XYZ file of C-alpha atoms in Angstrom:
775
model
C 64.249 -56.498 15.634
C 65.317 -59.864 17.060
C 65.433 -58.313 20.559
C 61.898 -56.962 20.186
C 60.711 -60.322 18.882
C 62.308 -62.164 21.832
C 60.564 -59.815 24.235
C 57.158 -60.324 22.631
C 57.483 -64.122 22.159
C 56.667 -65.227 25.775
C 53.588 -63.061 25.726
C 52.357 -64.642 22.500
C 51.661 -67.870 24.389
C 49.059 -65.987 26.470
C 47.559 -63.646 23.841
C 47.312 -64.858 20.216
C 47.197 -61.256 19.004
C 50.841 -60.872 19.981
C 51.886 -63.308 17.266
C 50.274 -61.103 14.624
C 51.994 -58.060 16.088
C 55.319 -59.933 15.939
C 54.875 -60.720 12.273
C 54.062 -57.092 11.519
C 57.162 -56.018 13.482
C 59.423 -58.412 11.606
C 58.003 -57.290 8.264
C 58.481 -53.611 9.125
C 62.080 -54.326 10.277
C 62.855 -56.228 7.102
C 61.468 -53.429 4.967
C 63.493 -50.857 6.853
C 66.740 -52.922 6.618
C 66.287 -53.518 2.886
C 65.953 -49.807 2.378
C 68.969 -48.863 4.482
C 71.426 -51.604 3.364
C 70.568 -51.695 -0.324
C 74.264 -51.310 -1.305
C 77.448 -53.055 -0.029
C 79.076 -49.815 1.061
C 76.159 -49.180 3.446
C 77.255 -52.185 5.597
C 80.081 -50.051 7.027
C 77.515 -48.264 9.197
C 75.999 -51.498 10.510
C 77.715 -51.160 13.913
C 76.266 -47.661 14.322
C 72.752 -48.817 13.551
C 73.123 -51.811 15.912
C 74.286 -49.564 18.772
C 71.445 -47.103 18.217
C 68.813 -49.840 18.093
C 70.258 -51.465 21.269
C 69.896 -48.142 23.131
C 66.328 -47.708 21.818
C 65.424 -51.277 22.914
C 66.847 -50.667 26.401
C 64.827 -47.450 26.700
C 61.632 -49.259 25.685
C 62.311 -52.027 28.247
C 62.763 -49.427 30.986
C 59.509 -47.621 30.144
C 57.557 -50.880 29.979
C 58.851 -51.960 33.374
C 57.932 -48.600 35.006
C 54.460 -48.690 33.443
C 53.767 -52.244 34.594
C 55.008 -51.364 38.099
C 52.639 -48.377 38.365
C 49.692 -50.537 37.209
C 50.537 -53.169 39.814
C 50.666 -50.572 42.601
C 47.205 -49.214 41.578
C 45.707 -52.701 41.563
C 47.081 -53.380 45.035
C 45.612 -50.153 46.434
C 42.214 -50.999 44.916
C 42.195 -54.434 46.480
C 42.926 -52.918 49.893
C 39.950 -50.526 49.548
C 37.651 -53.384 48.637
C 38.685 -55.299 51.780
C 37.889 -52.278 54.001
C 34.498 -51.752 52.319
C 33.530 -55.386 52.860
C 34.303 -55.057 56.575
C 32.160 -51.901 56.923
C 29.212 -53.521 55.077
C 29.252 -56.452 57.491
C 29.077 -54.022 60.463
C 26.158 -52.086 58.939
C 24.247 -55.280 58.258
C 24.513 -56.324 61.926
C 23.256 -52.882 63.068
C 20.195 -53.012 60.729
C 19.246 -56.412 62.062
C 19.280 -55.059 65.633
C 17.088 -52.058 64.565
C 14.561 -54.396 62.908
C 14.234 -56.414 66.084
C 13.643 -53.268 68.206
C 11.039 -51.912 65.705
C 9.014 -55.110 65.824
C 8.928 -54.873 69.650
C 7.673 -51.201 69.554
C 4.853 -51.998 67.105
C 3.088 -54.116 69.650
C 3.268 -51.225 72.153
C 1.764 -48.685 69.710
C -1.292 -50.835 69.098
C -2.269 -50.461 72.737
C -2.415 -46.596 72.266
C -5.021 -46.572 69.414
C -7.923 -46.163 71.818
C -6.166 -43.297 73.550
C -5.684 -41.530 70.200
C -9.394 -41.771 69.341
C -10.361 -40.342 72.682
C -7.916 -37.469 72.197
C -9.388 -36.643 68.757
C -12.918 -36.580 70.106
C -11.820 -34.405 72.980
C -10.198 -31.860 70.631
C -13.291 -31.712 68.429
C -15.571 -31.190 71.403
C -13.256 -28.482 72.732
C -13.358 -26.656 69.374
C -17.142 -26.958 69.229
C -17.592 -25.607 72.763
C -15.213 -22.685 72.177
C -16.960 -21.736 68.927
C -20.561 -22.182 70.040
C -21.177 -18.442 70.619
C -19.883 -17.648 67.166
C -21.784 -20.468 65.524
C -25.070 -19.341 67.093
C -24.552 -15.765 65.823
C -23.543 -16.680 62.237
C -27.047 -16.627 60.777
C -27.972 -13.346 62.433
C -24.722 -11.739 61.248
C -25.321 -12.989 57.698
C -28.821 -11.456 57.686
C -27.587 -8.176 59.112
C -24.746 -8.034 56.567
C -27.199 -8.671 53.737
C -29.239 -5.661 54.897
C -26.119 -3.538 54.995
C -25.235 -4.602 51.452
C -28.724 -3.839 50.185
C -28.599 -0.369 51.735
C -25.117 0.144 50.164
C -23.419 0.617 53.529
C -20.532 -1.142 51.934
C -17.777 -0.506 54.466
C -19.858 -1.798 57.398
C -20.978 -4.783 55.367
C -17.408 -5.578 54.429
C -16.294 -5.384 58.072
C -18.981 -7.900 59.091
C -18.050 -10.097 56.140
C -14.389 -10.079 57.164
C -15.390 -11.127 60.698
C -17.488 -14.008 59.370
C -14.642 -15.153 57.143
C -12.254 -15.027 60.094
C -14.598 -17.255 62.134
C -14.869 -19.707 59.274
C -11.106 -19.738 58.811
C -10.485 -20.279 62.543
C -12.926 -23.192 62.733
C -11.407 -24.854 59.703
C -7.930 -24.371 61.125
C -8.924 -25.790 64.505
C -10.432 -28.841 62.836
C -7.410 -29.143 60.587
C -5.059 -28.794 63.548
C -6.902 -31.419 65.553
C -6.856 -33.809 62.641
C -3.197 -33.075 62.021
C -2.312 -33.786 65.657
C -3.862 -37.187 65.374
C -2.063 -37.854 62.092
C -5.287 -37.883 60.058
C -6.220 -35.250 57.467
C -9.490 -33.344 57.754
C -12.276 -35.467 56.281
C -14.377 -34.205 53.348
C -17.516 -34.616 55.433
C -16.232 -32.142 58.019
C -15.243 -29.688 55.302
C -18.669 -29.969 53.675
C -20.363 -29.466 57.023
C -18.447 -26.245 57.696
C -18.978 -25.015 54.144
C -22.725 -25.700 54.398
C -23.004 -23.894 57.738
C -21.128 -20.876 56.384
C -22.799 -20.960 52.948
C -24.284 -17.537 53.612
C -20.769 -16.091 53.634
C -20.264 -17.057 49.983
C -23.586 -15.414 49.073
C -22.515 -12.289 50.922
C -19.256 -12.199 48.967
C -21.137 -12.449 45.687
C -23.692 -9.828 46.722
C -21.030 -7.421 47.963
C -19.004 -7.916 44.779
C -22.091 -7.264 42.670
C -22.748 -4.006 44.498
C -19.103 -3.001 44.256
C -18.997 -3.543 40.512
C -22.286 -1.692 40.069
C -20.734 1.271 41.895
C -17.557 1.077 39.781
C -19.603 0.829 36.571
C -21.508 4.013 37.477
C -18.415 5.792 38.767
C -18.640 8.577 36.157
C -22.194 9.448 37.190
C -21.452 9.114 40.918
C -18.368 11.321 40.637
C -20.524 14.281 39.566
C -23.157 13.675 42.284
C -21.806 11.780 45.298
C -18.432 10.023 45.015
C -18.679 8.480 48.520
C -19.869 5.021 47.316
C -17.017 4.923 44.800
C -14.486 5.791 47.510
C -15.924 3.064 49.734
C -15.692 0.572 46.878
C -12.040 1.469 46.285
C -11.251 1.092 50.005
C -12.875 -2.352 50.050
C -10.942 -3.392 46.948
C -7.690 -2.304 48.585
C -8.555 -4.180 51.810
C -9.245 -7.327 49.863
C -6.029 -6.932 47.873
C -4.046 -6.487 51.126
C -5.718 -9.598 52.611
C -4.869 -11.615 49.515
C -1.231 -10.577 49.688
C -0.970 -11.242 53.429
C -2.555 -14.689 53.179
C -0.358 -15.642 50.233
C 2.818 -14.550 52.067
C 1.791 -16.143 55.406
C 0.489 -19.453 54.129
C 2.520 -19.896 51.033
C 5.975 -19.776 52.646
C 5.597 -21.494 56.072
C 6.484 -25.023 55.028
C 4.311 -28.126 55.040
C 2.378 -27.186 58.268
C 1.050 -23.874 56.902
C -2.644 -23.062 57.183
C -4.562 -23.591 53.920
C -6.001 -20.606 52.084
C -9.614 -19.807 52.982
C -12.270 -20.669 50.401
C -12.414 -18.198 47.509
C -8.967 -16.758 48.161
C -7.225 -14.981 46.518
C -10.102 -12.904 45.134
C -8.080 -10.506 42.973
C -10.648 -7.735 43.245
C -8.203 -5.084 42.062
C -7.876 -6.837 38.702
C -11.667 -7.172 38.650
C -11.908 -3.439 39.354
C -10.021 -2.571 36.161
C -11.875 -5.228 34.186
C -15.215 -3.739 35.274
C -13.881 -0.293 34.378
C -13.080 -1.507 30.849
C -16.553 -3.040 30.542
C -18.062 0.242 31.701
C -16.117 2.122 29.036
C -17.292 -0.357 26.418
C -20.881 0.123 27.613
C -20.450 3.897 27.298
C -19.435 3.417 23.665
C -22.384 1.132 23.036
C -24.709 3.712 24.540
C -23.893 6.194 21.756
C -26.747 6.002 19.260
C -26.082 3.824 16.209
C -29.354 4.714 14.523
C -27.844 7.393 12.316
C -24.317 6.028 12.088
C -24.531 5.118 8.410
C -24.501 7.753 5.693
C -24.228 11.440 6.632
C -24.794 10.572 10.284
C -21.367 8.940 10.611
C -19.626 12.285 11.066
C -22.130 13.205 13.793
C -21.595 9.832 15.423
C -17.838 10.373 15.518
C -18.352 13.879 16.889
C -20.581 12.469 19.631
C -17.886 9.939 20.458
C -15.339 12.733 20.688
C -17.396 14.904 23.038
C -18.494 11.964 25.187
C -14.964 10.619 25.517
C -13.449 13.982 26.395
C -16.194 14.656 28.976
C -15.552 11.266 30.576
C -11.797 11.840 30.589
C -12.278 15.217 32.261
C -14.396 13.560 34.965
C -11.817 10.829 35.505
C -8.901 13.258 35.547
C -10.438 15.891 37.843
C -12.705 13.819 40.106
C -12.127 10.072 40.075
C -8.332 10.312 40.021
C -8.479 11.832 43.534
C -10.647 8.966 44.831
C -8.127 6.178 44.155
C -4.512 5.527 45.207
C -1.863 7.076 42.886
C -0.612 3.685 41.733
C -3.991 3.039 40.103
C -3.163 5.605 37.374
C -6.877 5.702 36.651
C -6.606 8.205 33.811
C -4.133 5.985 31.985
C -6.332 2.939 32.542
C -9.384 4.802 31.202
C -7.347 5.993 28.217
C -6.197 2.456 27.499
C -9.724 1.049 27.756
C -11.159 3.840 25.596
C -8.458 3.346 22.997
C -9.148 -0.392 22.787
C -12.896 0.196 22.430
C -12.334 2.842 19.782
C -9.997 0.510 17.923
C -12.591 -2.282 17.878
C -15.421 0.091 16.950
C -13.535 1.782 14.107
C -12.383 -1.598 12.810
C -16.043 -2.577 12.602
C -16.972 0.706 10.928
C -14.147 0.309 8.408
C -15.485 -3.088 7.384
C -18.790 -1.548 6.252
C -19.517 -0.660 2.645
C -18.833 3.051 3.106
C -19.231 5.897 0.672
C -16.427 8.363 0.000
C -17.834 10.969 2.410
C -18.063 8.417 5.205
C -14.525 7.160 4.589
C -13.278 10.750 4.622
C -14.977 11.319 7.971
C -13.323 8.205 9.464
C -9.864 9.015 8.068
C -10.053 12.644 9.155
C -11.184 11.637 12.652
C -8.481 8.982 13.042
C -5.540 10.882 11.549
C -6.261 14.454 12.615
C -9.022 14.890 15.184
C -8.057 12.030 17.519
C -4.483 13.250 18.043
C -5.363 16.959 17.939
C -5.279 19.239 21.024
C -9.059 18.870 21.169
C -8.668 15.173 22.013
C -5.663 13.062 22.892
C -3.232 15.827 22.011
C -4.539 17.861 24.952
C -1.599 19.078 27.080
C -2.955 17.312 30.169
C -3.282 13.986 28.313
C -0.042 13.935 26.306
C 2.040 12.598 29.200
C -0.487 9.835 29.919
C -0.587 8.872 26.246
C 3.207 8.608 26.183
C 3.222 6.431 29.323
C 0.627 4.026 27.959
C 2.356 3.682 24.561
C -0.945 3.071 22.820
C -0.847 1.816 19.254
C -2.653 3.425 16.338
C -6.434 3.450 16.242
C -6.304 1.749 12.854
C -3.296 -0.223 11.660
C -1.270 0.948 8.690
C -2.757 -1.904 6.625
C -6.247 -0.814 7.657
C -5.496 2.786 6.735
C -4.215 1.710 3.336
C -7.366 -0.326 2.763
C -9.537 2.616 3.805
C -7.669 4.963 1.498
C -7.971 2.455 -1.324
C -11.728 2.177 -0.691
C -11.951 5.967 -0.646
C -10.147 6.264 -3.978
C -12.339 3.566 -5.524
C -15.501 5.258 -4.260
C -14.371 8.640 -5.558
C -13.367 7.007 -8.827
C -16.853 5.603 -9.280
C -18.372 9.019 -8.631
C -15.878 10.792 -10.894
C -16.471 8.304 -13.683
C -20.228 8.822 -13.465
C -19.930 12.614 -13.434
C -17.495 12.590 -16.340
C -19.871 10.409 -18.352
C -22.754 12.788 -17.579
C -20.619 15.779 -18.526
C -19.690 14.088 -21.810
C -23.350 13.389 -22.527
C -24.197 17.047 -21.894
C -21.342 17.998 -24.213
C -22.712 15.785 -26.979
C -26.133 17.376 -26.521
C -24.576 20.849 -26.780
C -23.085 19.907 -30.131
C -26.614 19.527 -31.527
C -27.739 23.004 -30.446
C -28.815 25.481 -33.090
C -26.556 28.241 -31.799
C -22.914 29.069 -31.427
C -20.926 27.774 -28.455
C -20.429 30.041 -25.490
C -17.312 32.214 -25.296
C -15.138 33.126 -22.347
C -13.976 36.598 -21.353
C -11.213 36.414 -23.996
C -13.635 35.557 -26.794
C -12.568 31.922 -27.175
C -15.129 29.209 -27.788
C -15.770 26.865 -24.877
C -18.409 24.597 -23.346
C -19.137 23.493 -19.795
C -17.139 20.249 -20.107
C -13.645 21.465 -19.100
C -15.017 23.570 -16.239
C -16.910 20.623 -14.777
C -13.980 18.220 -15.148
C -11.383 20.660 -13.832
C -13.399 21.725 -10.805
C -14.276 18.133 -9.966
C -10.680 16.862 -10.090
C -9.235 19.849 -8.238
C -11.899 19.647 -5.542
C -11.221 15.931 -5.016
C -7.485 16.605 -4.785
C -8.070 19.427 -2.290
C -10.324 17.270 -0.106
C -7.875 14.350 -0.220
C -5.031 16.665 0.817
C -6.935 17.330 4.046
C -6.213 13.692 4.921
C -2.634 13.550 3.656
C -0.318 13.829 0.696
C -0.434 10.096 0.018
C -4.208 10.104 -0.428
C -3.939 13.302 -2.486
C -1.458 11.620 -4.810
C -3.637 8.511 -5.159
C -6.689 10.685 -5.878
C -4.813 12.679 -8.511
C -3.530 9.462 -10.053
C -7.072 8.132 -10.194
C -8.288 11.407 -11.708
C -5.646 11.233 -14.412
C -6.709 7.676 -15.267
C -10.320 8.797 -15.577
C -9.253 11.856 -17.573
C -7.453 9.561 -20.007
C -10.550 7.367 -20.353
C -12.741 10.421 -20.866
C -10.489 11.804 -23.576
C -10.505 8.486 -25.411
C -14.311 8.519 -25.353
C -14.248 12.184 -26.356
C -12.097 11.392 -29.381
C -14.477 8.587 -30.376
C -17.391 11.023 -30.012
C -15.598 13.470 -32.315
C -15.210 10.738 -34.919
C -18.918 9.879 -34.692
C -19.786 13.597 -34.860
C -17.796 13.902 -38.093
C -19.437 10.817 -39.597
C -22.944 12.124 -38.872
C -22.056 15.468 -40.396
C -20.734 13.867 -43.577
C -23.963 11.905 -43.936
C -26.160 15.017 -43.724
C -23.979 18.089 -44.330
C -26.972 20.313 -45.114
C -28.867 19.485 -41.923
C -29.702 22.421 -39.621
C -28.028 20.588 -36.743
C -24.781 20.730 -38.729
C -24.962 24.503 -39.087
C -22.541 25.017 -36.195
C -20.562 21.838 -36.744
C -17.287 23.689 -37.266
C -17.907 25.978 -34.296
C -18.251 23.063 -31.872
C -15.173 21.369 -33.334
C -13.225 24.525 -32.543
C -14.801 24.673 -29.073
C -13.680 21.085 -28.520
C -10.114 22.048 -29.384
C -10.237 24.934 -26.897
C -11.665 22.562 -24.280
C -8.744 20.202 -24.799
C -6.296 23.059 -24.248
C -8.016 23.933 -20.951
C -7.964 20.285 -19.909
C -4.279 20.109 -20.767
C -3.503 22.991 -18.404
C -5.604 21.357 -15.688
C -3.811 18.043 -16.217
C -0.382 19.660 -15.974
C -1.472 21.452 -12.794
C -2.592 18.170 -11.224
C 0.651 16.454 -12.199
C 2.646 19.258 -10.584
C 0.699 18.831 -7.345
C 1.829 15.223 -7.008
C 4.772 14.696 -4.680
C 7.937 13.314 -6.217
C 8.004 10.232 -3.954
C 4.616 9.057 -5.292
C 6.073 8.189 -8.706
C 7.077 4.621 -7.756
C 4.134 3.802 -5.464
C 1.744 2.608 -8.151
C 2.125 -0.798 -9.686
C -0.106 -0.002 -12.658
C 1.132 1.736 -15.768
C 1.007 5.476 -14.984
C -1.737 7.382 -16.763
C -0.852 9.484 -19.774
C -3.750 11.854 -20.380
C -1.536 14.267 -22.300
C -1.108 11.675 -25.049
C -4.876 11.160 -25.160
C -5.311 14.942 -25.273
C -2.933 15.212 -28.201
C -4.812 12.467 -30.033
C -8.137 14.208 -29.462
C -6.737 17.547 -30.635
C -5.229 15.937 -33.718
C -8.541 14.287 -34.546
C -10.461 17.545 -34.076
C -7.961 19.454 -36.234
C -8.232 16.780 -38.897
C -12.024 17.163 -38.903
C -11.670 20.940 -39.140
C -9.391 20.558 -42.152
C -11.838 18.093 -43.683
C -14.572 20.701 -43.309
C -12.343 23.344 -44.881
C -11.669 21.044 -47.799
C -15.389 20.344 -48.065
C -16.129 24.096 -48.227
C -13.351 24.653 -50.801
C -14.335 21.690 -52.922
C -17.047 23.450 -55.039
C -14.509 26.002 -56.276
C -11.402 23.851 -56.726
C -12.431 22.355 -60.132
C -12.389 25.848 -61.691
C -8.869 26.509 -60.519
C -6.013 26.652 -63.091
C -8.366 26.417 -66.067
C -8.610 28.702 -69.101
C -11.571 30.546 -67.613
C -9.517 31.086 -64.439
C -6.627 32.317 -66.620
C -8.929 34.763 -68.349
C -11.009 35.964 -65.410
C -9.331 34.665 -62.204
C -12.834 33.707 -61.043
C -12.495 30.942 -58.400
C -9.675 32.553 -56.449
C -11.738 35.302 -54.724
C -14.297 32.714 -53.671
C -11.557 30.504 -52.266
C -10.195 33.488 -50.390
C -13.634 34.220 -48.993
C -13.920 30.665 -47.672
C -10.432 30.880 -46.188
C -11.189 34.210 -44.537
C -14.352 32.790 -42.979
C -12.495 29.804 -41.590
C -9.554 31.841 -40.324
C -11.959 34.172 -38.585
C -13.454 31.179 -36.771
C -9.976 29.841 -35.992
C -9.287 33.030 -34.045
C -11.854 31.768 -31.501
C -9.510 28.886 -30.646
C -6.978 29.174 -27.856
C -3.310 29.279 -28.826
C -1.251 27.341 -29.768
C -3.928 25.380 -31.640
C -5.062 28.555 -33.393
C -1.672 28.867 -35.106
C -1.683 25.173 -35.817
C -5.046 25.415 -37.602
C -3.875 28.403 -39.615
C -0.742 26.546 -40.675
C -2.768 23.489 -41.653
C -5.177 25.638 -43.638
C -2.259 27.211 -45.454
C -0.761 23.810 -46.261
C -4.133 22.494 -47.382
C -4.711 25.440 -49.732
C -1.269 25.130 -51.291
C -1.552 21.350 -51.672
C -4.926 21.633 -53.385
C -3.631 24.439 -55.588
C -0.603 22.395 -56.696
C -2.802 19.295 -57.072
C -4.960 21.271 -59.526
C -1.815 22.219 -61.440
C -0.715 18.554 -61.524
C -4.023 17.621 -63.166
C -2.927 19.571 -66.300
C -6.221 21.393 -66.678
C -4.300 24.155 -68.409
C -1.484 23.364 -70.878
C 0.254 26.438 -72.266
C 0.272 26.846 -76.001
C 2.696 29.747 -76.220
C 5.160 31.784 -74.298
C 2.450 34.397 -73.714
C 0.207 31.847 -72.015
C 3.111 30.688 -69.862
C 3.671 34.287 -68.820
C -0.019 34.780 -68.040
C -0.174 31.528 -66.084
C 2.868 32.458 -63.999
C 1.529 35.986 -63.451
C -1.872 34.673 -62.300
C -0.214 32.201 -59.954
C 1.827 35.029 -58.393
C -1.314 37.117 -58.015
C -3.098 34.220 -56.293
C -0.099 33.780 -54.018
C -0.338 37.463 -53.065
C -4.039 37.086 -52.252
C -3.361 34.020 -50.116
C -0.477 35.762 -48.383
C -2.691 38.710 -47.486
C -5.173 36.322 -45.919
C -2.484 34.575 -43.895
C -0.620 37.772 -43.075
C -1.118 37.395 -39.313
C 0.296 33.869 -39.151
C 3.943 34.866 -38.878
C 3.264 37.321 -36.057
C 1.205 34.967 -33.899
C 3.188 31.742 -33.841
C 6.228 29.890 -34.982
C 6.913 30.001 -38.698
C 7.443 26.616 -40.390
C 10.843 25.981 -41.932
C 9.227 25.629 -45.372
C 6.547 28.227 -46.097
C 4.147 26.442 -48.445
C 3.045 29.723 -50.084
C 6.623 30.217 -51.315
C 6.098 27.171 -53.527
C 3.672 29.044 -55.831
C 6.169 31.746 -56.937
C 8.805 29.057 -57.421
C 6.503 27.075 -59.708
C 5.534 30.302 -61.495
C 9.216 31.025 -62.166
C 9.646 27.512 -63.527
C 6.726 28.004 -65.935
C 7.729 31.578 -66.864
C 11.321 30.633 -67.793
C 11.880 31.593 -71.425
C 14.987 29.523 -72.189
C 14.225 25.794 -71.901
C 17.935 25.109 -71.671
C 17.954 26.702 -68.223
C 15.357 24.272 -66.912
C 18.071 21.947 -65.661
C 19.361 24.630 -63.346
C 15.827 25.561 -62.308
C 14.963 21.963 -61.470
C 18.106 21.555 -59.385
C 17.045 24.616 -57.387
C 13.574 23.179 -56.869
C 15.003 19.833 -55.781
C 17.325 21.525 -53.305
C 14.485 23.542 -51.817
C 11.848 20.781 -51.983
C 13.720 17.441 -51.763
C 10.470 15.436 -51.873
C 9.632 16.562 -55.440
C 9.562 13.544 -57.772
C 10.153 12.882 -61.444
C 6.391 12.639 -61.991
C 5.866 16.147 -60.574
C 8.618 17.630 -62.767
C 7.335 15.743 -65.793
C 3.859 17.276 -65.317
C 5.392 20.732 -64.972
C 7.253 20.159 -68.256
C 3.998 19.056 -69.847
C 2.277 22.232 -68.658
C 5.017 24.288 -70.361
C 4.631 22.188 -73.573
C 7.814 23.632 -75.086
C 10.411 21.206 -73.762
C 12.136 18.916 -76.211
C 12.667 15.254 -75.517
C 16.428 15.725 -74.977
C 15.960 18.499 -72.444
C 13.239 16.500 -70.699
C 15.561 13.481 -70.470
C 18.428 15.613 -69.172
C 16.186 17.246 -66.544
C 14.754 13.951 -65.331
C 18.196 12.309 -65.290
C 19.542 15.178 -63.211
C 16.648 14.873 -60.803
C 17.143 11.114 -60.493
C 20.875 11.474 -59.836
C 20.561 14.250 -57.256
C 17.602 12.925 -55.138
C 18.889 14.342 -51.796
C 17.573 12.803 -48.550
C 14.933 14.680 -46.619
C 16.559 16.930 -43.994
C 15.574 16.700 -40.337
C 12.505 18.763 -39.490
C 11.463 19.122 -43.136
C 7.735 18.677 -43.733
C 7.122 17.114 -47.161
C 4.626 18.875 -49.382
C 4.876 17.043 -52.694
C 4.394 13.711 -50.920
C 0.753 14.698 -50.292
C 0.249 15.598 -53.986
C -0.407 12.568 -56.160
C 0.149 12.860 -59.888
C -2.747 11.443 -61.940
C -1.656 8.462 -64.050
C -1.308 9.222 -67.779
C -4.094 8.009 -70.045
C -2.561 5.858 -72.798
C -4.702 4.702 -75.754
C -4.997 0.921 -76.046
C -3.395 0.156 -79.409
C -2.510 -3.557 -79.213
C -4.382 -6.009 -81.502
C -7.092 -8.141 -79.938
C -5.947 -11.359 -81.678
C -4.051 -13.898 -79.584
C -0.356 -14.299 -80.070
C 0.779 -17.254 -82.167
C-alpha cells in the first residue's frame, strides 16, 4: 500500500482527484490488513504477503509504463500528420490565388463576345424560320384537310396527317430549344406561346379525333354486327399512339439533361382511355334497359332482360370484337369485368329498395343460381375468363344476409296476415248452424290446419330454391308465427267457452261440442305439420338464431289441454241434470238416473270417435274419470245412509250394476289406447265391497286394502263411507281411522290421484253454545 501511495503522490500535485484516490486506496488497504492479520499467529505469513504484493506492484508499474509509452508514440505520430497537412494547405491556398487572378483576366475578354453571341442567336432563329417556312405555310391547309378526314371518319388517314403535324411542331420546338440552349438561354415563354398559338389547330384535331375514336369504341357492339372496319381502325390508332408514348418516354426520359422535352399533350394514354370508354359503354348498355317496370312483378322480367342482353353482348365480344384487337387486350375479360362491376352497383341499388318477398326472391335466385349457371357466367366458354379475372361476388355476404333477412321479414308479415285471416274464418265457422266438415277418415276438421300447413310448407319449399340457410330461417319464422297463432287460438277457445256458458241454449251453441272436437283434431294435424317442418331444418341451423327458439309444440299442447277441458266441462254440464238423483233412495229402488247418464255418455263418446287419435283416447279416459269422480262425489254427499244390512246389500249391488253399465259404455277404451295404471271404474266395486261387508270387525283390513290401492284416500273419505254404512261402532271407527293415519303411504310415481278431486262436504253441526258473554 505504501508503494502504491508513493507512486500516486507526485501525481496528486497535478490532479487533486489523485489525493482522493489515495485516501480510498489507504482505507481499502487498512481494511484488508485488519481482516488478514486479526490474530497474532497470522503475522507469521507477513513475509509471504509482502513478497506477493511487491510482485503485484512491479507488474502494475510495468503495465503503466508500457501504456504511457504507447500513448506517447500515438501523440507523436498525430503531430507529424498535422505538420504535413499544414504544409499542403499552404500550397493549395497559393494555387487558388493564382486561379482567381486568371479568372478575373478572362472575364474582361468574355464581355467583348456578348455582341457576337446575340448575332449568333438571331442567325440560328432565322435559319430555323427559313427551313420551316414551307411547313409553316401548309399547316393551316393540312389542319383543314385533317378535319374533313375526321368528319368523314377516315380515321387512319386523319391520324397520319395529325402525326405529321405533331412532328413538325415537335421539330420546330426542338430547333428553337436547341438554338436557345446553344446560346445558354432557355426558350422564352413568348416563343413557346407563339408556336402553340400557330399550331393550335393540332390540339383541336387531337380532341376531335379522340371524340370520334371513343364514339366508335362506344358503338363497337353495333358496329361489330354491321361493319367492324371503323372499330379496327380505332384500335390501330390507339396502338400507334401507345407505341408513340412509349417511344417518347424511353427516348426523352433517359438521355440525361440535354434530352428533348415531351411534345404537348404527351403521353396521351389512349389505351387506358379505350378501356375506360368500354366500361362507360357497358354502363350505358345497363342504363338502356327499361326501368319503367322494374318494381313489383316486373323485376323478374328486368333481370331476365339483363341476362339476355348481357349474354348477347358477350357473344358479340367473344366471337367478333375479340378478333379485332391484339390478344393482350383480353377484351372478353375486360367486358366481363366491366359488366360485373355494373351489375354489382345496379343490384346494390335494387337491394336498397323496399322490396316485397317475391322481388327479393327474384334477386336472390338471379344472383345465387342464374348468374353462375351454364346459361350465364357458368358457360363453358366463359368459365376460364371468369377464373382469370377473379371477380368477387355480385352481392357481398353481408348484403346477401340482409336480403335474406328482408325476405324472411316480408314473408313473416304475409304469413302473419294470412294466419290471422284463417283464424278469423275459423271463428266464423264455429258460429255455423251445422256440423264441421269431416275428412276421408270421418274425423272432424276445418279449413284452418290445411291453410296453415300448405302456407308454411310452400314457403319452406320456395326458400329451399334459394338455399338451405334461407329455408331454415323461413321455417324458424313459420314456427314462431305458428306459436303465436296457437296462443291466439287458445284464447279464442276460452272466449268461445265463456260465450257458450252465458247462453247455453242459443242455436249458435248447438254444435259447440262438435267444433271443440274439430279444434282438437286441427291441433293434431298442426302438430304433425310442425314436426315435419322441424325435421326439414338442417342440424347446423340450431345455433344460428340468437332469439329463443320457438316452441309451437308446447303451445299446441296447451291449446289441446284447454279444448279437452272445455269438452269435459260440457260433459259435466250435460250430466249435471241427472247427478242429483244419483245414490238416492229413489235410485236405490228404481235405478232411474243411471240409464240417462249412460245415454249422455254414449252420445259424447260417439262424438269423441270423430277426433283423431291419440286425443280420442284421452277424451274417453277423461270422461271415464269424470263419471267416476262425480259418482263417488255423490256417494260422499251421504244422500243415502243405509238403515240395515239389506239396504247395504242393495246399495252395493246397485253400485256394481252401474259399474257394469259404465264398463259396457267404455268397453272400447282398452282396445284403442293405453290403459291407465289405475282404472277408475274399478273403484266402484271396491267401494261396493266395503259397504257390503257384513262383519264390521273386518273393516280395518278392508280399509288397509283401499289405502294400498288408492293411497290418496283420506280420513274424511273413509269416515263418510263409515257413515253410509251406519253400523260401525265408535271403537271400530277409531281403530280404522288410526290405522289409516298411521299407514298413509306416499303416492307412487305415475299414480293419478282420484280422491284428491273429490271434496268431502263439511259436517253440519248444530250451534249449541249460549249467547251470553263469558264472565
